[in-house]
Coordinates of N, CA and C in Angstrom, one line a residue:
Q1 N 6.8 -54.1 179.6 CA 7.1 -53.3 178.4 C 8.1 -54.0 177.5
P2 N 7.7 -54.5 176.4 CA 8.6 -55.3 175.5 C 9.8 -54.5 175.0
A3 N 9.6 -53.2 174.7 CA 10.7 -52.4 174.2 C 11.8 -52.4 175.3
R4 N 11.4 -52.1 176.5 CA 12.4 -52.1 177.6 C 13.2 -53.4 177.7
N5 N 12.5 -54.5 177.7 CA 13.1 -55.8 177.8 C 14.1 -56.0 176.6
Y6 N 13.8 -55.6 175.4 CA 14.7 -55.8 174.3 C 15.9 -54.9 174.4
L7 N 15.7 -53.7 174.9 CA 16.9 -52.8 175.1 C 17.8 -53.3 176.2
R8 N 17.2 -53.8 177.3 CA 18.1 -54.3 178.3 C 18.8 -55.5 177.9
K9 N 18.2 -56.4 177.1 CA 18.9 -57.6 176.6 C 20.0 -57.2 175.7
G10 N 19.7 -56.3 174.8 CA 20.7 -55.8 173.9 C 21.9 -55.2 174.6
W11 N 21.7 -54.5 175.7 CA 22.7 -53.9 176.5 C 23.5 -54.9 177.2
E12 N 22.9 -56.0 177.6 CA 23.6 -57.1 178.2 C 24.6 -57.7 177.2
L13 N 24.1 -57.8 176.0 CA 25.0 -58.5 174.9 C 26.1 -57.5 174.5
D14 N 25.8 -56.2 174.6 CA 26.8 -55.2 174.1 C 26.9 -54.1 175.1
P15 N 27.6 -54.4 176.3 CA 27.6 -53.5 177.4 C 28.4 -52.2 177.2
D16 N 29.2 -52.1 176.1 CA 29.9 -50.9 175.8 C 29.2 -50.0 174.9
N17 N 28.0 -50.3 174.4 CA 27.3 -49.5 173.5 C 26.4 -48.5 174.2
A18 N 26.8 -47.3 174.2 CA 26.1 -46.2 174.9 C 24.7 -45.9 174.3
L19 N 24.4 -46.5 173.1 CA 23.0 -46.3 172.6 C 21.9 -47.0 173.4
F20 N 22.3 -48.1 174.1 CA 21.3 -48.8 174.9 C 20.9 -48.0 176.1
P21 N 21.8 -47.5 176.9 CA 21.2 -46.6 178.0 C 20.6 -45.3 177.5
Y22 N 21.1 -44.8 176.4 CA 20.4 -43.6 175.8 C 19.0 -43.9 175.5
S23 N 18.8 -45.0 174.7 CA 17.5 -45.4 174.3 C 16.6 -45.7 175.5
L24 N 17.1 -46.4 176.5 CA 16.3 -46.7 177.7 C 15.9 -45.4 178.4
G25 N 16.8 -44.4 178.4 CA 16.5 -43.2 179.0 C 15.4 -42.4 178.3
L26 N 15.4 -42.4 177.0 CA 14.4 -41.8 176.2 C 13.0 -42.5 176.5
L27 N 13.1 -43.9 176.5 CA 11.9 -44.6 176.7 C 11.3 -44.3 178.1
E28 N 12.1 -44.3 179.1 CA 11.6 -44.1 180.5 C 11.0 -42.6 180.6
A29 N 11.7 -41.7 179.9 CA 11.2 -40.3 179.9 C 9.8 -40.3 179.2
E30 N 9.7 -41.0 178.1 CA 8.4 -41.0 177.4 C 7.3 -41.7 178.3
L31 N 7.7 -42.7 179.1 CA 6.7 -43.4 179.9 C 6.5 -42.6 181.2
G32 N 7.2 -41.5 181.4 CA 6.9 -40.7 182.6 C 7.8 -41.0 183.8
D33 N 8.7 -41.9 183.7 CA 9.6 -42.2 184.9 C 10.9 -41.4 184.7
L34 N 10.8 -40.1 185.1 CA 12.0 -39.3 184.9 C 13.2 -39.6 185.7
S35 N 13.0 -40.1 186.9 CA 14.1 -40.5 187.7 C 14.9 -41.7 187.1
R36 N 14.2 -42.6 186.6 CA 14.8 -43.7 185.9 C 15.5 -43.3 184.6
A37 N 14.8 -42.4 183.9 CA 15.4 -41.8 182.7 C 16.7 -41.1 183.0
V38 N 16.8 -40.3 184.1 CA 18.0 -39.7 184.4 C 19.1 -40.7 184.7
G39 N 18.8 -41.7 185.4 CA 19.8 -42.8 185.7 C 20.4 -43.3 184.4
Y40 N 19.6 -43.7 183.5 CA 20.1 -44.2 182.2 C 20.9 -43.2 181.4
L41 N 20.4 -42.0 181.4 CA 21.1 -40.9 180.6 C 22.4 -40.6 181.3
E42 N 22.4 -40.6 182.6 CA 23.7 -40.4 183.3 C 24.7 -41.5 183.0
E43 N 24.2 -42.7 182.9 CA 25.1 -43.8 182.6 C 25.6 -43.7 181.1
C44 N 24.7 -43.2 180.2 CA 25.1 -43.0 178.9 C 26.2 -42.0 178.7
T45 N 26.0 -40.8 179.4 CA 27.0 -39.8 179.3 C 28.3 -40.1 180.0
A46 N 28.3 -41.0 181.0 CA 29.5 -41.5 181.6 C 30.3 -42.4 180.6
M47 N 29.5 -43.2 179.9 CA 30.1 -44.1 178.9 C 30.7 -43.3 177.7
Q48 N 29.9 -42.3 177.3 CA 30.3 -41.5 176.1 C 30.1 -40.0 176.3
P49 N 31.1 -39.4 176.9 CA 31.0 -38.0 177.4 C 30.8 -37.0 176.3
D50 N 31.1 -37.4 175.0 CA 30.8 -36.4 173.9 C 29.5 -36.6 173.2
F51 N 28.6 -37.3 173.8 CA 27.3 -37.6 173.2 C 26.3 -36.5 173.5
S52 N 26.4 -35.5 172.7 CA 25.6 -34.2 173.0 C 24.1 -34.4 173.1
R53 N 23.5 -35.3 172.3 CA 22.1 -35.6 172.3 C 21.7 -36.2 173.7
A54 N 22.6 -37.0 174.3 CA 22.3 -37.5 175.6 C 22.4 -36.4 176.6
W55 N 23.3 -35.5 176.5 CA 23.4 -34.4 177.5 C 22.2 -33.5 177.4
Y56 N 21.7 -33.3 176.1 CA 20.6 -32.5 175.9 C 19.3 -33.1 176.6
N57 N 19.1 -34.4 176.3 CA 17.9 -35.1 176.9 C 18.1 -35.2 178.4
L58 N 19.3 -35.3 178.9 CA 19.5 -35.4 180.4 C 19.1 -34.0 180.9
S59 N 19.5 -32.9 180.3 CA 19.1 -31.6 180.7 C 17.6 -31.4 180.8
L60 N 16.9 -31.9 179.8 CA 15.4 -31.8 179.8 C 14.8 -32.6 181.0
A61 N 15.4 -33.8 181.2 CA 14.8 -34.6 182.3 C 15.1 -33.9 183.7
Y62 N 16.4 -33.4 183.8 CA 16.7 -32.7 185.1 C 15.7 -31.5 185.3
N63 N 15.5 -30.8 184.2 CA 14.7 -29.6 184.3 C 13.2 -30.0 184.7
Q64 N 12.7 -31.0 184.2 CA 11.4 -31.5 184.5 C 11.3 -31.9 186.0
L65 N 12.4 -32.4 186.5 CA 12.4 -32.8 187.9 C 12.7 -31.6 188.9
G66 N 12.9 -30.4 188.3 CA 13.2 -29.3 189.1 C 14.7 -29.2 189.5
R67 N 15.5 -29.9 188.9 CA 17.0 -29.9 189.2 C 17.6 -28.9 188.2
T68 N 17.3 -27.6 188.4 CA 17.7 -26.6 187.4 C 19.2 -26.4 187.3
K69 N 19.9 -26.5 188.4 CA 21.4 -26.3 188.3 C 22.0 -27.4 187.4
E70 N 21.6 -28.7 187.7 CA 22.1 -29.8 186.9 C 21.6 -29.7 185.5
A71 N 20.4 -29.2 185.3 CA 19.9 -29.0 183.9 C 20.8 -28.1 183.1
E72 N 21.1 -27.0 183.8 CA 22.0 -26.0 183.1 C 23.4 -26.5 182.8
Q73 N 23.9 -27.3 183.7 CA 25.2 -27.9 183.5 C 25.2 -28.9 182.3
A74 N 24.1 -29.7 182.3 CA 24.0 -30.7 181.2 C 23.8 -30.0 179.9
M75 N 23.0 -28.9 179.9 CA 22.8 -28.2 178.6 C 24.1 -27.6 178.1
N76 N 24.9 -27.1 179.1 CA 26.3 -26.6 178.7 C 27.1 -27.7 178.1
R77 N 27.1 -28.9 178.6 CA 27.8 -30.0 178.0 C 27.3 -30.3 176.6
A78 N 26.0 -30.2 176.5 CA 25.4 -30.5 175.2 C 25.8 -29.6 174.1
R79 N 26.1 -28.4 174.5 CA 26.5 -27.3 173.5 C 28.0 -27.3 173.2
R80 N 28.8 -28.1 173.9 CA 30.2 -28.1 173.6 C 30.5 -28.7 172.2
P81 N 31.4 -28.1 171.5 CA 31.7 -28.7 170.2 C 32.5 -30.0 170.3

């Protein structure tokens, strides 16, 4: 997957940029690998705890994996001002 490779390379060059794990998480979710998506989105939210869109997408991925408690917690984080 060329997009995955470009994003990983970009993240190597700019490791403090939370948009790279966020974008990788969205890509993996789109490709159907929700476990990998969760890993990237968790990394993103650890890097940038106020990134509400990342929390929202993490909540969706958790929910699709049946991790409802974590999905609820992530959605609550997404809604924080």
